[in-house]
Every structure is written in C-alpha cells, then in structure tokens.
Coordinates of C-alpha atoms and ligand atoms in Angstrom, one line a residue:
M1 CA 25.1 -49.9 235.4
V2 CA 22.5 -52.2 233.8
R3 CA 19.6 -52.9 236.1
V4 CA 16.8 -55.2 235.0
R5 CA 13.9 -56.8 236.7
F6 CA 11.7 -59.9 236.6
A7 CA 8.3 -59.0 237.9
P8 CA 6.0 -62.1 238.3
S9 CA 2.5 -61.9 239.7
P10 CA 2.2 -64.8 242.3
T11 CA -1.1 -66.0 240.9
G12 CA 0.1 -69.4 239.7
Y13 CA 3.2 -71.5 239.2
L14 CA 6.0 -70.1 237.0
H15 CA 4.9 -70.6 233.4
L16 CA 7.4 -71.6 230.7
G17 CA 7.0 -68.2 228.9
N18 CA 7.7 -66.3 232.1
A19 CA 10.6 -68.6 232.9
R20 CA 12.0 -67.5 229.5
T21 CA 11.5 -63.8 230.4
A22 CA 13.2 -64.4 233.7
L23 CA 16.1 -66.1 232.1
F24 CA 16.6 -63.4 229.4
N25 CA 16.7 -60.8 232.1
Y26 CA 19.2 -62.8 234.0
L27 CA 21.5 -63.4 231.0
F28 CA 21.3 -59.7 230.0
A29 CA 22.1 -58.6 233.6
K30 CA 25.1 -61.0 233.9
H31 CA 26.4 -60.3 230.4
N32 CA 26.5 -56.6 231.3
N33 CA 27.8 -57.1 234.9
G34 CA 24.5 -55.7 236.0
I35 CA 21.8 -56.3 238.6
L36 CA 18.7 -58.5 238.4
V37 CA 15.9 -57.4 240.6
L38 CA 13.0 -59.8 241.6
R39 CA 9.8 -57.9 242.2
I40 CA 6.6 -59.5 243.3
E41 CA 3.6 -57.9 241.7
D42 CA 1.0 -59.0 244.3
T43 CA -1.6 -56.2 244.3
D44 CA -4.3 -58.5 243.0
A45 CA -5.3 -59.6 246.5
E46 CA -7.8 -62.2 245.3
R47 CA -5.5 -64.1 243.0
S48 CA -2.1 -63.6 244.6
K49 CA -1.0 -66.4 247.0
K50 CA 2.1 -66.6 249.2
E51 CA 2.6 -70.2 248.3
Y52 CA 2.9 -69.2 244.6
E53 CA 5.4 -66.6 245.5
T54 CA 7.5 -69.2 247.3
A55 CA 7.1 -71.7 244.5
I56 CA 8.1 -69.1 241.8
M57 CA 11.3 -68.3 243.8
E58 CA 12.1 -72.0 244.3
D59 CA 11.6 -72.8 240.6
L60 CA 13.7 -69.8 239.4
K61 CA 16.5 -70.9 241.7
W62 CA 16.1 -74.5 240.7
F63 CA 16.9 -73.8 237.1
G64 CA 19.7 -71.3 237.8
V65 CA 18.1 -67.8 237.7
K66 CA 19.6 -65.9 240.6
W67 CA 18.6 -62.4 241.5
D68 CA 20.7 -59.8 243.3
E69 CA 17.9 -57.9 244.9
G70 CA 14.5 -59.3 245.9
P71 CA 12.1 -60.0 248.8
D72 CA 14.3 -62.6 250.3
T73 CA 17.7 -61.1 249.6
G74 CA 16.8 -57.5 250.3
G75 CA 18.6 -54.6 248.7
E76 CA 18.7 -50.8 248.7
N77 CA 15.7 -50.3 246.5
G78 CA 13.1 -52.3 248.4
P79 CA 10.7 -53.3 249.6
Y80 CA 10.3 -55.8 246.7
R81 CA 6.7 -56.7 247.1
Q82 CA 4.2 -54.3 245.7
T83 CA 1.8 -54.7 248.6
E84 CA 4.6 -53.4 250.8
R85 CA 5.0 -50.3 248.7
L86 CA 1.4 -48.9 248.8
G87 CA 2.5 -45.7 250.6
L88 CA 4.9 -44.9 247.7
Y89 CA 2.2 -45.2 245.1
R90 CA -0.2 -43.0 247.1
Q91 CA 2.4 -40.3 247.5
A92 CA 3.2 -40.3 243.8
A93 CA -0.5 -40.2 242.9
E94 CA -1.1 -37.3 245.2
K95 CA 1.7 -35.3 243.5
L96 CA 0.2 -36.0 240.1
L97 CA -3.2 -34.9 241.4
Q98 CA -1.8 -31.7 242.7
E99 CA -0.1 -31.0 239.4
G100 CA -3.4 -31.7 237.5
K101 CA -1.9 -34.6 235.6
V102 CA -4.5 -37.0 237.0
Y103 CA -8.1 -36.3 238.0
R104 CA -10.8 -37.8 240.1
C105 CA -13.3 -39.9 238.2
Y106 CA -16.6 -40.9 239.7
C107 CA -18.2 -42.8 236.8
T108 CA -19.3 -46.4 237.3
R109 CA -18.7 -48.8 234.5
E110 CA -22.4 -48.9 233.7
E111 CA -22.6 -45.2 233.3
T112 CA -19.6 -45.1 230.9
E113 CA -21.1 -48.0 228.9
E114 CA -24.5 -46.3 228.8
R115 CA -22.9 -43.0 227.5
N116 CA -20.9 -45.0 224.9
R117 CA -24.1 -46.7 223.7
R118 CA -25.9 -43.4 223.4
A119 CA -22.9 -41.9 221.4
G120 CA -23.4 -44.8 219.0
K121 CA -20.1 -46.4 220.1
N122 CA -19.5 -50.0 221.2
E123 CA -20.4 -50.0 224.9
S124 CA -16.9 -51.3 225.8
A125 CA -15.2 -48.7 223.6
G126 CA -13.4 -47.5 226.7
Y127 CA -13.6 -44.4 228.8
D128 CA -14.9 -41.2 227.3
N129 CA -13.0 -38.8 229.5
F130 CA -16.2 -37.7 231.0
C131 CA -14.8 -36.5 234.4
R132 CA -11.8 -34.8 232.9
D133 CA -13.1 -31.3 233.5
L134 CA -15.8 -31.6 236.1
S135 CA -17.0 -28.4 237.6
P136 CA -16.5 -27.9 241.4
Q137 CA -20.3 -28.2 241.7
D138 CA -20.4 -31.7 240.1
L139 CA -17.4 -32.8 242.0
G140 CA -19.0 -31.7 245.3
R141 CA -22.3 -33.5 244.3
Y142 CA -20.5 -36.8 243.6
E143 CA -18.7 -36.5 246.9
R144 CA -21.9 -35.9 248.8
E145 CA -23.4 -38.9 247.1
G146 CA -20.6 -40.9 248.7
R147 CA -19.1 -42.1 245.5
K148 CA -15.5 -43.2 245.8
P149 CA -13.4 -41.9 243.0
V150 CA -10.6 -43.5 241.0
L151 CA -7.7 -41.4 239.8
R152 CA -7.4 -41.2 236.0
F153 CA -4.4 -40.1 234.0
R154 CA -5.0 -37.1 231.7
V155 CA -3.6 -38.6 228.5
P156 CA -1.8 -35.9 226.5
G157 CA -3.0 -35.6 222.9
K158 CA 0.2 -36.6 221.1
K159 CA 1.5 -39.7 219.6
V160 CA 3.8 -42.0 221.6
E161 CA 6.8 -43.8 220.1
V162 CA 8.1 -46.9 221.6
N163 CA 11.7 -47.6 220.4
D164 CA 11.7 -51.3 221.2
L165 CA 15.0 -53.0 221.2
V166 CA 13.5 -56.1 219.5
R167 CA 10.7 -54.8 217.5
G168 CA 12.0 -51.4 216.4
Q169 CA 9.9 -48.3 216.4
V170 CA 6.2 -48.8 217.3
V171 CA 4.0 -45.7 217.0
F172 CA 0.8 -45.2 219.0
E173 CA -1.4 -42.5 217.4
P174 CA -3.0 -39.7 219.5
G175 CA -6.5 -40.6 220.5
S176 CA -5.8 -44.3 220.5
I177 CA -5.6 -44.4 224.3
P178 CA -8.3 -43.0 226.6
D179 CA -7.6 -41.6 230.0
F180 CA -6.7 -44.6 232.1
V181 CA -7.0 -45.3 235.8
I182 CA -3.8 -45.2 237.9
M183 CA -5.4 -45.6 241.4
K184 CA -8.5 -47.7 242.0
S185 CA -11.3 -46.5 244.4
D186 CA -9.9 -48.9 247.1
G187 CA -6.7 -47.0 247.1
L188 CA -4.7 -49.7 245.3
P189 CA -2.6 -48.7 242.3
T190 CA -3.3 -50.2 238.9
F191 CA -0.7 -52.5 237.3
H192 CA 0.4 -49.6 235.0
F193 CA 1.0 -47.2 237.8
A194 CA 2.8 -49.6 240.2
V195 CA 5.1 -50.8 237.4
V196 CA 6.2 -47.3 236.4
I197 CA 6.8 -46.1 240.0
D198 CA 8.7 -49.3 240.8
D199 CA 10.8 -49.3 237.6
C200 CA 11.7 -45.7 238.3
M201 CA 12.4 -46.1 242.0
M202 CA 14.3 -49.4 241.5
K203 CA 16.4 -47.6 238.9
I204 CA 15.6 -50.1 236.1
T205 CA 17.5 -49.3 232.9
H206 CA 15.9 -52.0 230.6
V207 CA 12.4 -53.4 230.8
I208 CA 12.6 -56.9 229.2
R209 CA 9.2 -58.6 229.2
G210 CA 6.7 -60.5 227.0
E211 CA 5.2 -59.0 223.8
D212 CA 1.8 -59.1 225.5
H213 CA 2.9 -56.0 227.4
L214 CA 3.8 -54.0 224.3
S215 CA 0.3 -52.4 224.1
N216 CA 0.8 -51.3 227.7
T217 CA 4.0 -49.6 227.0
P218 CA 2.7 -46.2 225.7
K219 CA 0.8 -45.8 228.9
H220 CA 4.0 -46.5 230.9
I221 CA 6.0 -44.0 228.7
M222 CA 3.4 -41.3 229.3
L223 CA 3.6 -41.9 233.0
F224 CA 7.4 -41.8 233.0
E225 CA 7.2 -38.5 231.2
A226 CA 4.5 -37.0 233.4
M227 CA 6.6 -37.7 236.4
G228 CA 9.8 -36.5 234.9
F229 CA 11.5 -39.9 235.1
D230 CA 14.1 -41.2 232.7
I231 CA 12.5 -43.7 230.3
P232 CA 14.1 -47.1 230.4
G233 CA 14.9 -49.1 227.3
F234 CA 12.2 -51.6 226.3
A235 CA 12.6 -55.0 224.8
H236 CA 9.5 -57.1 224.2
M237 CA 10.1 -60.7 223.7
S238 CA 8.1 -62.8 221.2
M239 CA 5.5 -65.2 222.6
T240 CA 6.0 -68.8 223.2
L241 CA 3.7 -71.1 221.3
G242 CA 3.0 -74.8 221.2
R243 CA 3.8 -76.9 218.2
D244 CA 0.4 -76.2 216.7
K245 CA 1.4 -72.5 216.7
T246 CA -1.2 -71.4 219.2
R247 CA -0.3 -69.7 222.5
L248 CA 1.2 -72.2 224.9
S249 CA -1.5 -73.5 227.2
K250 CA -2.6 -76.5 229.3
R251 CA -3.7 -78.1 226.0
H252 CA -0.1 -78.6 225.1
G253 CA 0.6 -80.5 228.3
A254 CA 2.8 -79.3 231.1
T255 CA 3.3 -75.5 231.0
S256 CA 4.8 -74.8 234.4
V257 CA 8.4 -75.1 235.3
R258 CA 7.3 -77.0 238.4
A259 CA 5.8 -79.8 236.2
Y260 CA 9.1 -80.2 234.3
R261 CA 11.0 -80.2 237.6
D262 CA 8.7 -82.9 239.0
E263 CA 9.2 -85.0 235.8
G264 CA 12.9 -85.2 236.5
Y265 CA 14.5 -82.7 234.1
L266 CA 17.9 -81.6 234.9
P267 CA 18.2 -77.8 235.7
E268 CA 21.1 -77.3 233.3
A269 CA 19.1 -78.9 230.5
F270 CA 16.1 -76.7 231.2
F271 CA 18.3 -73.6 231.4
N272 CA 19.9 -74.4 228.1
Y273 CA 16.6 -75.2 226.3
I274 CA 14.7 -72.2 227.6
A275 CA 17.5 -69.9 226.4
L276 CA 16.7 -71.1 222.9
L277 CA 13.1 -69.9 223.0
G278 CA 13.4 -66.8 220.9
W279 CA 17.1 -66.4 220.9
G280 CA 20.0 -68.0 219.1
T281 CA 23.4 -67.5 217.6
A282 CA 24.1 -67.2 213.9
E283 CA 25.5 -70.7 213.9
S284 CA 22.3 -72.2 215.3
Q285 CA 24.2 -73.9 218.0
D286 CA 22.0 -75.9 220.4
I287 CA 24.2 -76.8 223.4
F288 CA 25.5 -74.0 225.6
S289 CA 26.9 -74.0 229.0
P290 CA 25.5 -71.3 231.3
E291 CA 28.8 -69.3 231.0
E292 CA 28.6 -69.4 227.2
L293 CA 25.0 -68.2 227.4
V294 CA 26.0 -65.3 229.6
R295 CA 28.8 -64.4 227.2
E296 CA 26.8 -64.8 224.0
F297 CA 23.5 -63.3 225.0
S298 CA 22.3 -60.1 223.4
I299 CA 19.0 -58.5 222.8
E300 CA 19.8 -57.9 219.2
R301 CA 19.8 -61.7 218.7
C302 CA 16.3 -62.1 220.1
N303 CA 13.8 -63.1 217.4
K304 CA 10.8 -61.0 216.5
S305 CA 8.9 -64.1 215.5
N306 CA 7.3 -66.3 218.1
A307 CA 9.2 -69.2 219.7
V308 CA 7.8 -72.7 219.5
F309 CA 8.2 -74.9 222.5
D310 CA 9.1 -78.4 221.5
P311 CA 8.9 -80.9 224.4
E312 CA 10.7 -83.6 222.4
K313 CA 13.7 -81.4 221.8
L314 CA 13.8 -80.6 225.6
L315 CA 13.6 -84.3 226.3
W316 CA 16.4 -85.1 223.9
M317 CA 18.5 -82.3 225.4
N318 CA 17.8 -83.7 228.9
G319 CA 19.1 -87.1 227.8
L320 CA 22.2 -85.4 226.5
Y321 CA 22.9 -83.6 229.8
M322 CA 22.1 -86.8 231.7
R323 CA 24.9 -88.5 229.8
K324 CA 27.2 -85.6 230.6
T325 CA 26.7 -85.7 234.4
T326 CA 28.0 -88.2 237.0
P327 CA 26.1 -91.3 238.1
A328 CA 26.4 -90.1 241.7
R329 CA 24.6 -86.9 240.9
I330 CA 21.9 -88.7 239.0
L331 CA 21.4 -91.0 241.9
N332 CA 21.2 -88.2 244.4
L333 CA 18.7 -86.3 242.3
S334 CA 16.6 -89.3 241.7
L335 CA 16.4 -90.4 245.4
P336 CA 12.8 -89.0 245.8
Y337 CA 11.6 -91.2 243.0
L338 CA 13.6 -94.2 244.2
K339 CA 12.1 -93.7 247.7
E340 CA 8.6 -93.5 246.3
A341 CA 9.2 -96.8 244.3
G342 CA 10.6 -98.5 247.4
I343 CA 14.0 -98.9 245.9
A344 CA 15.9 -96.8 248.4
G345 CA 14.9 -95.6 251.9
D346 CA 16.2 -92.9 254.2
G347 CA 19.7 -93.4 255.6
E348 CA 20.9 -96.1 253.2
T349 CA 24.3 -97.6 253.9
E350 CA 27.3 -96.5 251.9
E351 CA 27.5 -99.9 250.4
K352 CA 24.0 -99.8 249.1
M353 CA 24.5 -96.3 247.7
H354 CA 27.6 -97.5 245.9
Y355 CA 25.6 -100.5 244.5
L356 CA 22.8 -98.1 243.3
E357 CA 25.4 -95.7 241.8
K358 CA 27.0 -98.5 239.8
A359 CA 23.5 -99.6 238.6
V360 CA 22.9 -96.0 237.4
S361 CA 26.2 -95.9 235.6
L362 CA 25.3 -99.1 233.8
E363 CA 22.0 -97.5 232.6
Q364 CA 23.1 -93.9 232.2
E365 CA 23.1 -93.9 228.4
K366 CA 19.4 -94.7 228.4
I367 CA 18.1 -92.5 231.2
K368 CA 16.2 -89.5 229.9
L369 CA 14.4 -88.4 233.0
L370 CA 15.1 -88.7 236.7
K371 CA 11.7 -90.0 237.3
D372 CA 12.5 -93.0 235.0
V373 CA 15.5 -94.1 237.1
P374 CA 13.4 -96.5 239.2
Y375 CA 12.3 -98.2 236.0
H376 CA 15.8 -98.6 234.8
I377 CA 17.5 -99.8 238.0
G378 CA 14.7 -101.2 240.1
F379 CA 15.4 -104.8 239.2
F380 CA 18.9 -104.6 240.7
V381 CA 17.2 -104.2 244.1
K382 CA 13.7 -105.6 243.9
E383 CA 11.9 -108.4 242.2
P384 CA 11.7 -107.3 238.5
V385 CA 8.5 -106.0 237.0
Y386 CA 8.1 -108.6 234.2
E387 CA 6.9 -107.1 231.0
E388 CA 4.2 -109.4 229.7
K389 CA 5.3 -109.3 226.0
A390 CA 8.9 -110.1 226.9
V391 CA 7.8 -113.0 229.1
S392 CA 5.5 -114.6 226.5
K393 CA 8.1 -114.1 223.8
Y394 CA 11.3 -115.3 225.6
L395 CA 10.4 -117.3 228.7
T396 CA 8.9 -120.1 226.6
E397 CA 9.4 -123.8 227.3
K398 CA 12.5 -123.7 225.2
G399 CA 13.7 -120.6 227.0
K400 CA 13.2 -122.1 230.4
E401 CA 15.2 -125.2 229.4
V402 CA 18.0 -122.9 228.3
L403 CA 17.8 -121.1 231.6
G404 CA 18.0 -124.4 233.5
A405 CA 21.2 -125.3 231.8
I406 CA 22.6 -121.8 232.4
L407 CA 21.6 -122.1 236.1
T408 CA 23.6 -125.2 236.4
S409 CA 26.6 -123.6 234.8
F410 CA 26.4 -120.5 236.9
E411 CA 26.1 -122.5 240.1
G412 CA 29.6 -123.6 239.4
C413 CA 30.9 -120.1 238.8
E414 CA 33.0 -119.0 241.7
E415 CA 34.6 -115.9 240.5
W416 CA 31.4 -114.2 239.3
S417 CA 33.2 -111.9 236.9
I418 CA 32.0 -110.6 233.5
H419 CA 34.7 -112.7 231.9
D420 CA 33.8 -115.9 233.5
L421 CA 30.1 -115.4 233.1
E422 CA 30.4 -114.6 229.5
A423 CA 32.7 -117.5 228.8
R424 CA 30.2 -119.9 230.3
V425 CA 27.3 -118.6 228.3
R426 CA 29.3 -118.6 225.0
D427 CA 30.6 -122.1 225.7
F428 CA 27.1 -123.3 226.3
C429 CA 25.9 -121.8 223.0
E430 CA 28.6 -123.4 221.1
A431 CA 28.2 -126.8 222.7
K432 CA 24.5 -126.9 222.1
G433 CA 24.5 -125.1 218.8
Y434 CA 22.4 -122.2 220.0
K435 CA 22.6 -118.8 218.5
A436 CA 23.6 -116.1 221.0
G437 CA 20.1 -114.4 220.8
E438 CA 18.3 -117.7 221.8
V439 CA 20.1 -117.6 225.1
F440 CA 20.8 -113.9 225.7
H441 CA 17.2 -112.8 225.5
P442 CA 15.6 -115.3 227.9
L443 CA 18.5 -114.7 230.3
R444 CA 18.0 -110.9 230.2
V445 CA 14.2 -111.1 230.6
A446 CA 14.4 -113.6 233.4
L447 CA 16.8 -111.4 235.3
S448 CA 15.5 -107.9 234.6
G449 CA 11.9 -108.4 233.4
K450 CA 12.8 -106.4 230.2
T451 CA 14.3 -106.8 226.8
T452 CA 16.5 -103.7 227.0
G453 CA 19.1 -102.7 229.5
P454 CA 22.8 -102.5 230.0
G455 CA 25.4 -105.0 228.7
L456 CA 24.1 -108.4 229.6
F457 CA 27.2 -109.7 231.5
E458 CA 27.9 -106.4 233.2
M459 CA 24.3 -106.6 234.4
I460 CA 24.6 -110.1 235.7
E461 CA 27.9 -109.4 237.4
H462 CA 26.4 -106.4 239.2
L463 CA 23.1 -108.2 240.0
G464 CA 25.3 -110.7 241.9
R465 CA 25.2 -114.3 242.5
D466 CA 22.3 -114.7 244.9
K467 CA 19.7 -112.7 243.0
T468 CA 20.8 -114.2 239.6
L469 CA 20.6 -117.8 240.8
E470 CA 17.3 -117.2 242.5
R471 CA 15.7 -115.6 239.4
L472 CA 17.1 -118.3 237.2
K473 CA 15.6 -121.0 239.4
K474 CA 12.3 -119.4 239.2
W475 CA 12.3 -119.4 235.4
S476 CA 14.1 -122.7 234.6
A477 CA 12.5 -125.9 233.6
Ligands
LIG1 N1 3.5 -58.7 236.5 C1 3.5 -58.7 235.1 C2 3.2 -60.1 234.5 O1 3.4 -61.1 235.3 C3 4.9 -58.3 234.5 C4 4.9 -56.8 234.3 C5 6.1 -56.3 233.6 O2 7.1 -57.1 233.3 O3 6.2 -55.1 233.4 O4 2.9 -60.2 233.4

C-alpha cells in the first residue's frame, strides 16, 4: 500500500512551491489507491504558529488536496504534529545512544569554529567530530561544568547512494558529511531525526519533496539504516522559479496560495495549473480534470529541470474555467467581493439573486477573476462608475443629443424586450443617418460607464426600464 506524506512547517502561508509538492503527493497517492498523510513539522517553537497551521490546512482543502490521515482527521499512526511526538523521538534517541550509534557532544559552536580555524579550515567547515571518542574523564568534566550535550550521529565512513525516482542515482562520497546532531541540548529533535522517525513510524513508502531536501537525504538514509528501518523511495521535485529563472520569491508578486485565493482564482483552475509545474504528458496537454490528473500522474513524468511559474498562464486558465462553470457558482463565490463593494448584502431576496445571476451570465465570457465581478456587474445595481476617457470620448454634445432622442423613443417602449429596444435604436439610426457606432457607444457608456460589456440590447433589457431611463435623462441634452 502506497503511503506518502506532505509535511509543512507552519511558519508562514502555504507557498506555491509547497502547494505543488502537496498536490504531487496527493496525485501519487490517489493514482495508487494509497494514503496521503498530513504531518505538521512544528518543532521550531519560535517560528511555528497555530494560525499558519490552520491556514495551510484551509488552503490545501480549498484547492482540492485532501489527506486521509492528519491532525484534524486523526488516524492510526498519529499524533500528526511533531510537538506531540517528542517522547517518541527521545525514546529512539536513547536506543541509538545505548547502541553507540550516537554520542554526547558538548562543544559550543565557538569552540568548533576555533578548532577549525586552528586546523587551517574555514571556521564554518562543519563539525570536526571532536567528541566522538571522549574519555570517561573528559565526559565527566563536561558534565560537572554543567554543559548540556547534544546527541550527534556517528556517521559511518562509507558512501551513500540515493536512488532518486526523478534524478536517478546521486552518490555522496564518504567524508562529505560530518557527524550531525539528532537531538538538541533542549531535548528537541532536529529536523533530520524527526523526519526519519516519523516517516518510519507512519509507514511512509515514498518521500516526495522539493529538490532543496536532496542534500539532506544521505543523512536520512544513514539514520534509516542505523535504526534498521526500511528505506522509502525518494523523489525530489525540481524547484519552482519565477519567469526570470530565479527562485520564486516575493519579488515575483504573490507567492502564497492564500494570495491567489483572495484574488479570486477558482480552485479547479489552481489545481490544474499547479499540476503542470514540473509534470506533463507527452502531448503537452494543458487542461486536465482532477480525475484525469489522478489517472495520468506518474513520477516518471516529473521533470528534472526547474518549473517556471507563469502568472499570465494561470490567469488565462482561470478565465477558461470561469467560462466552464455556472453563473450561479460564480455569483456565490464572488459574494464576499460583491458585499465589500456594496453590490449585495447579507440575506438578499431570491429575486435579487436571480437578477445578479443573470448579470453574471451576461458578463461571464469576460470574467477572469472573482474579485473583478463587482467591476463587471456593479452598474446593474448601483450608479455606474464612469470611466473618464469613455465619458469624454462618447458623452459629447452630439452624444447627448443622440441620447435625448433615444430617451424619447425608449419612453414609448412598453414591452422592454431586446427585440423592441434594438428595433427602436436601429430605426433611429436609419431615420437620422447615423452609423450604429455613433449611437451604440454613447448609449453603452451612459448606461454602464464603460466601453466594453455584454451585448448592448441584452444589457439594456436586463438593466430594466427605470434605471435605463433615469441614466439616459442624466446624459441627454
Ligand atoms: N518540513 C519540511 C519543509 O517544510 C519538509 C520535510 C520533508 O518533506 O521531508 O520543507
């Protein structure tokens, strides 16, 4: 049974690169009818925050990554927060200490740096294995001095091979890794130790994570071996870069899932786009349903080269999914934005909701983001926001005269149907020798404040008699 995990540290909002790692774990688990575990790596007490843990879980759920075991769902292999597993790490460390596979190290950083300097090495060259074989006398002396030891792993002097499922074989030569700490002097495990204990106890079969962890993997393999655990498969995913090919960071704009969610992306568009960051089919297909992604996903198709995050492509894809979904759903999802813009309030009548839904359906082709819905449909409800350029170009003296005549004609319109409205405007153009544009543009701008929007007569019909006549009065000479 395939068991994978996503293991975020709750030190910030979910980053796009981590969202990709989470999604690939999810797709791999589902493809293999396996289990996805969510594990919260919160041992960094200073930087970990409960609110980030909650936000990460919300954002994962938002775009469709669901886990089978985790801090909220529970499961047989919990607890799923590292701070709740401290006893397990201590027990495992104690066993390794008894077996002589780890040793107590009393050195301060300054002492190690000083020794490195004296040995002609760079002071930050790493640990020199000084405490590896301390005599009982030295050990006793350090204890009496009240020093608090860390536990260091005795790195075996042999090469370590990582058979990475994406990168192939990566060899780490003997001597390239100094003895490393597994338990800190405050009794907390290091990242390396906690990860290995958890991956083993949670029966993880495949570790799928970012390439930035590849250099940690030999340490993890050595620990798995020292404890007699089965070594899981490893798959290190390429990094996600901005369009300038540097590591994706704040400089590239929004980098958290939360920011995209707030902008009004649709979860299914986000799910689809993120899946393409470092994975693809031979046919370079772009649009996939979640079911297709689960069916098609494989680690073999993950790219070794870095993925480039292209916000324009994401926006394009969002527009496409926006056109695929229903106006009712767009309306529902955009309610927070409509409320903020004063276009809809709490507990609107069914009639108003239908009116707004129809307005959305008229504009649906043009909506790219939920947050733009108020811009597109606001004028159906509130006084339009008149765009200056449009006003100065079309609501001229001549434009206003045209609108005056149209007003008179519309006042006589009883049926208020697209058909009737259009016939009146076209008759007017013909009678007065106007080109359609000379009339259509001022009409649209006077009613909506903008030069673009839905079909003119559908728009007027939906706007309704009262608002139309009122706005025409305002703008007619
Ligand atoms: N907590 C680690 C991180 O956020 C992930 C560790 C792992 O996947 O092994 O980078």
